[in-house]
mmCIF file with all atom_site columns, C-alpha atoms in Angstrom:
data_model
loop_
_atom_site.group_PDB
_atom_site.id
_atom_site.type_symbol
_atom_site.label_atom_id
_atom_site.label_alt_id
_atom_site.label_comp_id
_atom_site.label_asym_id
_atom_site.label_entity_id
_atom_site.label_seq_id
_atom_site.pdbx_PDB_ins_code
_atom_site.Cartn_x
_atom_site.Cartn_y
_atom_site.Cartn_z
_atom_site.occupancy
_atom_site.B_iso_or_equiv
_atom_site.pdbx_formal_charge
_atom_site.auth_seq_id
_atom_site.auth_comp_id
_atom_site.auth_asym_id
_atom_site.auth_atom_id
_atom_site.pdbx_PDB_model_num
ATOM 1   C CA . MET K 1 1   ? 3.020   55.298 -140.192 1.00 0.00 ? 1   MET K CA 1
ATOM 2   C CA . ASN K 1 2   ? 0.337   53.577 -138.131 1.00 0.00 ? 2   ASN K CA 1
ATOM 3   C CA . THR K 1 3   ? -1.578  50.409 -139.027 1.00 0.00 ? 3   THR K CA 1
ATOM 4   C CA . LYS K 1 4   ? -4.724  52.334 -140.016 1.00 0.00 ? 4   LYS K CA 1
ATOM 5   C CA . SER K 1 5   ? -2.780  54.372 -142.560 1.00 0.00 ? 5   SER K CA 1
ATOM 6   C CA . ILE K 1 6   ? -1.154  51.272 -144.041 1.00 0.00 ? 6   ILE K CA 1
ATOM 7   C CA . PHE K 1 7   ? -4.560  49.560 -144.416 1.00 0.00 ? 7   PHE K CA 1
ATOM 8   C CA . ALA K 1 8   ? -6.066  52.703 -145.970 1.00 0.00 ? 8   ALA K CA 1
ATOM 9   C CA . ILE K 1 9   ? -3.233  52.953 -148.510 1.00 0.00 ? 9   ILE K CA 1
ATOM 10  C CA . ALA K 1 10  ? -3.524  49.228 -149.312 1.00 0.00 ? 10  ALA K CA 1
ATOM 11  C CA . ALA K 1 11  ? -7.296  49.522 -149.770 1.00 0.00 ? 11  ALA K CA 1
ATOM 12  C CA . LEU K 1 12  ? -6.903  52.523 -152.062 1.00 0.00 ? 12  LEU K CA 1
ATOM 13  C CA . ALA K 1 13  ? -4.247  50.769 -154.135 1.00 0.00 ? 13  ALA K CA 1
ATOM 14  C CA . GLY K 1 14  ? -6.451  47.682 -154.412 1.00 0.00 ? 14  GLY K CA 1
ATOM 15  C CA . SER K 1 15  ? -9.479  49.649 -155.558 1.00 0.00 ? 15  SER K CA 1
ATOM 16  C CA . VAL K 1 16  ? -7.411  51.536 -158.150 1.00 0.00 ? 16  VAL K CA 1
ATOM 17  C CA . ALA K 1 17  ? -6.021  48.228 -159.436 1.00 0.00 ? 17  ALA K CA 1
ATOM 18  C CA . LEU K 1 18  ? -9.490  46.677 -159.675 1.00 0.00 ? 18  LEU K CA 1
ATOM 19  C CA . ALA K 1 19  ? -10.880 49.707 -161.489 1.00 0.00 ? 19  ALA K CA 1
ATOM 20  C CA . GLY K 1 20  ? -8.278  49.179 -164.201 1.00 0.00 ? 20  GLY K CA 1
ATOM 21  C CA . CYS K 1 21  ? -8.968  45.444 -164.651 1.00 0.00 ? 21  CYS K CA 1
ATOM 22  C CA . ALA K 1 22  ? -11.687 45.902 -167.281 1.00 0.00 ? 22  ALA K CA 1
ATOM 23  C CA . THR K 1 23  ? -9.467  48.237 -169.273 1.00 0.00 ? 23  THR K CA 1
ATOM 24  C CA . ILE K 1 24  ? -6.513  45.827 -169.074 1.00 0.00 ? 24  ILE K CA 1
ATOM 25  C CA . GLU K 1 25  ? -8.765  42.924 -170.081 1.00 0.00 ? 25  GLU K CA 1
ATOM 26  C CA . GLU K 1 26  ? -10.103 44.893 -173.060 1.00 0.00 ? 26  GLU K CA 1
ATOM 27  C CA . GLU K 1 27  ? -6.567  45.798 -174.170 1.00 0.00 ? 27  GLU K CA 1
ATOM 28  C CA . VAL K 1 28  ? -5.418  42.149 -173.971 1.00 0.00 ? 28  VAL K CA 1
ATOM 29  C CA . VAL K 1 29  ? -8.417  40.981 -175.986 1.00 0.00 ? 29  VAL K CA 1
ATOM 30  C CA . ASP K 1 30  ? -7.917  43.757 -178.556 1.00 0.00 ? 30  ASP K CA 1
ATOM 31  C CA . ALA K 1 31  ? -4.259  42.768 -178.995 1.00 0.00 ? 31  ALA K CA 1
ATOM 32  C CA . THR K 1 32  ? -5.005  39.029 -179.392 1.00 0.00 ? 32  THR K CA 1
ATOM 33  C CA . SER K 1 33  ? -8.230  39.043 -181.383 1.00 0.00 ? 33  SER K CA 1
ATOM 34  C CA . ASP K 1 34  ? -10.023 39.771 -184.591 1.00 0.00 ? 34  ASP K CA 1
ATOM 35  C CA . THR K 1 35  ? -11.803 43.121 -184.571 1.00 0.00 ? 35  THR K CA 1
ATOM 36  C CA . TYR K 1 36  ? -14.930 43.934 -186.539 1.00 0.00 ? 36  TYR K CA 1
ATOM 37  C CA . LYS K 1 37  ? -16.492 47.360 -186.986 1.00 0.00 ? 37  LYS K CA 1
ATOM 38  C CA . ALA K 1 38  ? -19.870 48.738 -187.993 1.00 0.00 ? 38  ALA K CA 1
ATOM 39  C CA . THR K 1 39  ? -21.242 52.155 -188.843 1.00 0.00 ? 39  THR K CA 1
ATOM 40  C CA . LEU K 1 40  ? -24.693 52.408 -187.249 1.00 0.00 ? 40  LEU K CA 1
ATOM 41  C CA . THR K 1 41  ? -27.478 54.479 -188.831 1.00 0.00 ? 41  THR K CA 1
ATOM 42  C CA . GLY K 1 42  ? -31.234 54.605 -188.661 1.00 0.00 ? 42  GLY K CA 1
ATOM 43  C CA . ALA K 1 43  ? -31.405 54.096 -192.423 1.00 0.00 ? 43  ALA K CA 1
ATOM 44  C CA . ASN K 1 44  ? -29.849 50.638 -191.979 1.00 0.00 ? 44  ASN K CA 1
ATOM 45  C CA . GLU K 1 45  ? -32.771 49.484 -189.813 1.00 0.00 ? 45  GLU K CA 1
ATOM 46  C CA . VAL K 1 46  ? -35.171 47.145 -191.595 1.00 0.00 ? 46  VAL K CA 1
ATOM 47  C CA . GLY K 1 47  ? -38.579 48.789 -191.241 1.00 0.00 ? 47  GLY K CA 1
ATOM 48  C CA . GLY K 1 48  ? -36.978 52.126 -190.375 1.00 0.00 ? 48  GLY K CA 1
ATOM 49  C CA . GLY K 1 49  ? -34.981 53.412 -187.470 1.00 0.00 ? 49  GLY K CA 1
ATOM 50  C CA . ASP K 1 50  ? -34.292 56.892 -186.215 1.00 0.00 ? 50  ASP K CA 1
ATOM 51  C CA . PRO K 1 51  ? -33.515 58.943 -189.348 1.00 0.00 ? 51  PRO K CA 1
ATOM 52  C CA . ASP K 1 52  ? -31.189 61.201 -187.338 1.00 0.00 ? 52  ASP K CA 1
ATOM 53  C CA . GLY K 1 53  ? -29.374 58.346 -185.601 1.00 0.00 ? 53  GLY K CA 1
ATOM 54  C CA . PHE K 1 54  ? -25.697 57.563 -185.924 1.00 0.00 ? 54  PHE K CA 1
ATOM 55  C CA . GLY K 1 55  ? -23.035 55.605 -184.066 1.00 0.00 ? 55  GLY K CA 1
ATOM 56  C CA . ARG K 1 56  ? -20.100 53.265 -184.410 1.00 0.00 ? 56  ARG K CA 1
ATOM 57  C CA . ALA K 1 57  ? -19.503 49.805 -182.980 1.00 0.00 ? 57  ALA K CA 1
ATOM 58  C CA . GLU K 1 58  ? -16.333 47.819 -182.510 1.00 0.00 ? 58  GLU K CA 1
ATOM 59  C CA . ILE K 1 59  ? -16.447 44.125 -181.624 1.00 0.00 ? 59  ILE K CA 1
ATOM 60  C CA . SER K 1 60  ? -13.292 42.163 -180.727 1.00 0.00 ? 60  SER K CA 1
ATOM 61  C CA . VAL K 1 61  ? -13.475 38.376 -180.505 1.00 0.00 ? 61  VAL K CA 1
ATOM 62  C CA . THR K 1 62  ? -10.805 35.971 -179.296 1.00 0.00 ? 62  THR K CA 1
ATOM 63  C CA . ASP K 1 63  ? -11.024 32.205 -179.023 1.00 0.00 ? 63  ASP K CA 1
ATOM 64  C CA . GLY K 1 64  ? -7.910  31.987 -176.859 1.00 0.00 ? 64  GLY K CA 1
ATOM 65  C CA . PHE K 1 65  ? -9.485  33.848 -173.959 1.00 0.00 ? 65  PHE K CA 1
ATOM 66  C CA . GLY K 1 66  ? -13.104 33.006 -174.794 1.00 0.00 ? 66  GLY K CA 1
ATOM 67  C CA . GLN K 1 67  ? -13.958 36.707 -174.693 1.00 0.00 ? 67  GLN K CA 1
ATOM 68  C CA . VAL K 1 68  ? -15.957 39.189 -176.710 1.00 0.00 ? 68  VAL K CA 1
ATOM 69  C CA . CYS K 1 69  ? -15.264 42.872 -176.091 1.00 0.00 ? 69  CYS K CA 1
ATOM 70  C CA . TRP K 1 70  ? -17.365 45.683 -177.465 1.00 0.00 ? 70  TRP K CA 1
ATOM 71  C CA . GLU K 1 71  ? -17.584 49.421 -177.624 1.00 0.00 ? 71  GLU K CA 1
ATOM 72  C CA . ILE K 1 72  ? -20.470 51.437 -179.026 1.00 0.00 ? 72  ILE K CA 1
ATOM 73  C CA . LYS K 1 73  ? -19.383 55.025 -179.444 1.00 0.00 ? 73  LYS K CA 1
ATOM 74  C CA . ASP K 1 74  ? -20.151 58.352 -181.065 1.00 0.00 ? 74  ASP K CA 1
ATOM 75  C CA . VAL K 1 75  ? -23.885 57.705 -180.686 1.00 0.00 ? 75  VAL K CA 1
ATOM 76  C CA . ALA K 1 76  ? -25.829 60.804 -181.715 1.00 0.00 ? 76  ALA K CA 1
ATOM 77  C CA . GLY K 1 77  ? -29.294 61.808 -182.861 1.00 0.00 ? 77  GLY K CA 1
ATOM 78  C CA . ILE K 1 78  ? -31.216 59.195 -180.851 1.00 0.00 ? 78  ILE K CA 1
ATOM 79  C CA . ASP K 1 79  ? -32.814 58.982 -177.421 1.00 0.00 ? 79  ASP K CA 1
ATOM 80  C CA . ALA K 1 80  ? -30.911 57.126 -174.710 1.00 0.00 ? 80  ALA K CA 1
ATOM 81  C CA . PRO K 1 81  ? -30.186 53.513 -175.715 1.00 0.00 ? 81  PRO K CA 1
ATOM 82  C CA . THR K 1 82  ? -32.001 50.858 -173.686 1.00 0.00 ? 82  THR K CA 1
ATOM 83  C CA . ALA K 1 83  ? -30.419 47.742 -175.206 1.00 0.00 ? 83  ALA K CA 1
ATOM 84  C CA . ALA K 1 84  ? -27.836 46.629 -177.748 1.00 0.00 ? 84  ALA K CA 1
ATOM 85  C CA . HIS K 1 85  ? -27.145 43.273 -179.375 1.00 0.00 ? 85  HIS K CA 1
ATOM 86  C CA . ILE K 1 86  ? -25.219 41.480 -182.063 1.00 0.00 ? 86  ILE K CA 1
ATOM 87  C CA . HIS K 1 87  ? -27.769 39.835 -184.346 1.00 0.00 ? 87  HIS K CA 1
ATOM 88  C CA . TYR K 1 88  ? -27.431 37.160 -186.986 1.00 0.00 ? 88  TYR K CA 1
ATOM 89  C CA . GLY K 1 89  ? -28.742 38.507 -190.307 1.00 0.00 ? 89  GLY K CA 1
ATOM 90  C CA . ARG K 1 90  ? -27.545 39.864 -193.614 1.00 0.00 ? 90  ARG K CA 1
ATOM 91  C CA . ALA K 1 91  ? -28.117 43.467 -194.684 1.00 0.00 ? 91  ALA K CA 1
ATOM 92  C CA . GLY K 1 92  ? -31.794 44.117 -195.367 1.00 0.00 ? 92  GLY K CA 1
ATOM 93  C CA . THR K 1 93  ? -33.032 41.277 -193.168 1.00 0.00 ? 93  THR K CA 1
ATOM 94  C CA . ASN K 1 94  ? -33.810 41.038 -189.473 1.00 0.00 ? 94  ASN K CA 1
ATOM 95  C CA . GLY K 1 95  ? -32.365 38.194 -187.474 1.00 0.00 ? 95  GLY K CA 1
ATOM 96  C CA . PRO K 1 96  ? -32.252 36.877 -183.943 1.00 0.00 ? 96  PRO K CA 1
ATOM 97  C CA . PRO K 1 97  ? -29.965 38.372 -181.311 1.00 0.00 ? 97  PRO K CA 1
ATOM 98  C CA . VAL K 1 98  ? -26.980 36.110 -180.677 1.00 0.00 ? 98  VAL K CA 1
ATOM 99  C CA . PHE K 1 99  ? -25.021 38.194 -178.162 1.00 0.00 ? 99  PHE K CA 1
ATOM 100 C CA . THR K 1 100 ? -26.204 40.855 -175.717 1.00 0.00 ? 100 THR K CA 1
ATOM 101 C CA . LEU K 1 101 ? -24.046 43.952 -175.301 1.00 0.00 ? 101 LEU K CA 1
ATOM 102 C CA . GLU K 1 102 ? -24.251 45.633 -171.906 1.00 0.00 ? 102 GLU K CA 1
ATOM 103 C CA . LYS K 1 103 ? -23.417 48.946 -170.306 1.00 0.00 ? 103 LYS K CA 1
ATOM 104 C CA . SER K 1 104 ? -20.317 49.226 -168.156 1.00 0.00 ? 104 SER K CA 1
ATOM 105 C CA . ASN K 1 105 ? -20.513 50.328 -164.531 1.00 0.00 ? 105 ASN K CA 1
ATOM 106 C CA . GLU K 1 106 ? -19.557 53.783 -165.814 1.00 0.00 ? 106 GLU K CA 1
ATOM 107 C CA . GLY K 1 107 ? -22.643 53.881 -168.061 1.00 0.00 ? 107 GLY K CA 1
ATOM 108 C CA . ARG K 1 108 ? -20.810 53.410 -171.389 1.00 0.00 ? 108 ARG K CA 1
ATOM 109 C CA . TRP K 1 109 ? -21.794 50.687 -173.865 1.00 0.00 ? 109 TRP K CA 1
ATOM 110 C CA . GLN K 1 110 ? -18.430 49.023 -173.482 1.00 0.00 ? 110 GLN K CA 1
ATOM 111 C CA . GLY K 1 111 ? -17.125 45.859 -171.888 1.00 0.00 ? 111 GLY K CA 1
ATOM 112 C CA . CYS K 1 112 ? -16.009 42.254 -172.198 1.00 0.00 ? 112 CYS K CA 1
ATOM 113 C CA . LYS K 1 113 ? -17.644 38.995 -171.265 1.00 0.00 ? 113 LYS K CA 1
ATOM 114 C CA . ASP K 1 114 ? -17.234 35.281 -171.656 1.00 0.00 ? 114 ASP K CA 1
ATOM 115 C CA . ALA K 1 115 ? -18.359 33.987 -175.008 1.00 0.00 ? 115 ALA K CA 1
ATOM 116 C CA . ARG K 1 116 ? -17.212 30.403 -175.136 1.00 0.00 ? 116 ARG K CA 1
ATOM 117 C CA . GLU K 1 117 ? -20.595 29.374 -176.532 1.00 0.00 ? 117 GLU K CA 1
ATOM 118 C CA . TRP K 1 118 ? -20.356 32.055 -179.224 1.00 0.00 ? 118 TRP K CA 1
ATOM 119 C CA . THR K 1 119 ? -16.912 31.761 -180.723 1.00 0.00 ? 119 THR K CA 1
ATOM 120 C CA . GLN K 1 120 ? -14.890 33.630 -183.289 1.00 0.00 ? 120 GLN K CA 1
ATOM 121 C CA . ASN K 1 121 ? -15.565 30.936 -185.863 1.00 0.00 ? 121 ASN K CA 1
ATOM 122 C CA . ARG K 1 122 ? -19.101 32.239 -186.284 1.00 0.00 ? 122 ARG K CA 1
ATOM 123 C CA . LEU K 1 123 ? -17.803 35.643 -187.387 1.00 0.00 ? 123 LEU K CA 1
ATOM 124 C CA . GLN K 1 124 ? -14.542 34.695 -189.043 1.00 0.00 ? 124 GLN K CA 1
ATOM 125 C CA . GLY K 1 125 ? -14.884 34.790 -192.803 1.00 0.00 ? 125 GLY K CA 1
ATOM 126 C CA . ASN K 1 126 ? -18.451 36.105 -192.753 1.00 0.00 ? 126 ASN K CA 1
ATOM 127 C CA . PRO K 1 127 ? -18.740 39.146 -190.462 1.00 0.00 ? 127 PRO K CA 1
ATOM 128 C CA . SER K 1 128 ? -21.304 40.723 -192.802 1.00 0.00 ? 128 SER K CA 1
ATOM 129 C CA . ASP K 1 129 ? -23.745 37.978 -191.759 1.00 0.00 ? 129 ASP K CA 1
ATOM 130 C CA . PHE K 1 130 ? -23.970 39.787 -188.388 1.00 0.00 ? 130 PHE K CA 1
ATOM 131 C CA . TYR K 1 131 ? -25.083 43.254 -187.348 1.00 0.00 ? 131 TYR K CA 1
ATOM 132 C CA . VAL K 1 132 ? -25.073 45.459 -184.268 1.00 0.00 ? 132 VAL K CA 1
ATOM 133 C CA . ASN K 1 133 ? -28.447 46.904 -183.306 1.00 0.00 ? 133 ASN K CA 1
ATOM 134 C CA . VAL K 1 134 ? -29.065 49.632 -180.700 1.00 0.00 ? 134 VAL K CA 1
ATOM 135 C CA . HIS K 1 135 ? -32.590 49.959 -179.295 1.00 0.00 ? 135 HIS K CA 1
ATOM 136 C CA . ASN K 1 136 ? -34.319 52.746 -177.375 1.00 0.00 ? 136 ASN K CA 1
ATOM 137 C CA . ALA K 1 137 ? -37.814 53.533 -176.089 1.00 0.00 ? 137 ALA K CA 1
ATOM 138 C CA . ALA K 1 138 ? -38.838 55.374 -179.271 1.00 0.00 ? 138 ALA K CA 1
ATOM 139 C CA . TYR K 1 139 ? -37.508 52.570 -181.505 1.00 0.00 ? 139 TYR K CA 1
ATOM 140 C CA . PRO K 1 140 ? -37.826 49.318 -179.515 1.00 0.00 ? 140 PRO K CA 1
ATOM 141 C CA . ASN K 1 141 ? -37.072 47.200 -182.604 1.00 0.00 ? 141 ASN K CA 1
ATOM 142 C CA . GLY K 1 142 ? -33.942 49.217 -183.323 1.00 0.00 ? 142 GLY K CA 1
ATOM 143 C CA . ALA K 1 143 ? -32.964 52.861 -183.581 1.00 0.00 ? 143 ALA K CA 1
ATOM 144 C CA . ILE K 1 144 ? -29.619 52.343 -185.368 1.00 0.00 ? 144 ILE K CA 1
ATOM 145 C CA . ARG K 1 145 ? -27.979 49.359 -187.007 1.00 0.00 ? 145 ARG K CA 1
ATOM 146 C CA . GLY K 1 146 ? -24.834 48.424 -188.899 1.00 0.00 ? 146 GLY K CA 1
ATOM 147 C CA . GLN K 1 147 ? -23.431 45.279 -190.508 1.00 0.00 ? 147 GLN K CA 1
ATOM 148 C CA . LEU K 1 148 ? -20.110 44.081 -189.119 1.00 0.00 ? 148 LEU K CA 1
ATOM 149 C CA . SER K 1 149 ? -17.054 44.222 -191.329 1.00 0.00 ? 149 SER K CA 1
ATOM 150 C CA . ASP K 1 150 ? -13.362 43.533 -190.863 1.00 0.00 ? 150 ASP K CA 1
ATOM 151 C CA . ALA K 1 151 ? -12.453 46.320 -193.317 1.00 0.00 ? 151 ALA K CA 1
ATOM 152 C CA . GLN K 1 152 ? -13.631 49.580 -191.742 1.00 0.00 ? 152 GLN K CA 1
#
């Protein structure tokens, strides 16, 4: 095997390993964290969201790694999401966004990021004080929303 082939194989192996880093990170956080879930609907939006909208959100928070991981899935009945956040606010009230959720490089609303300034202690014991909100062009204030819970 020549040097070019060895470098090509090494580069391929490195890129495959890097592609799996986010997934490995998410799995570690999921295994060492508290996980909260929300069912997202347009009816949950204060002021009205998309009446056909639906989705699910899963938020995993760990103090040990200073990470928040999220996944918004099964989104249906709404136009393409343009933004998503965790907001502070009880059911029936709007509140400020406290954590921005982003799309992955693959275009899914899934990922992990540092959250040392926004720790588990804010959610622990009172997850229903927070909600996940998904926005789109038709509903810039929120198309679907759901309160976080540790029992879903």
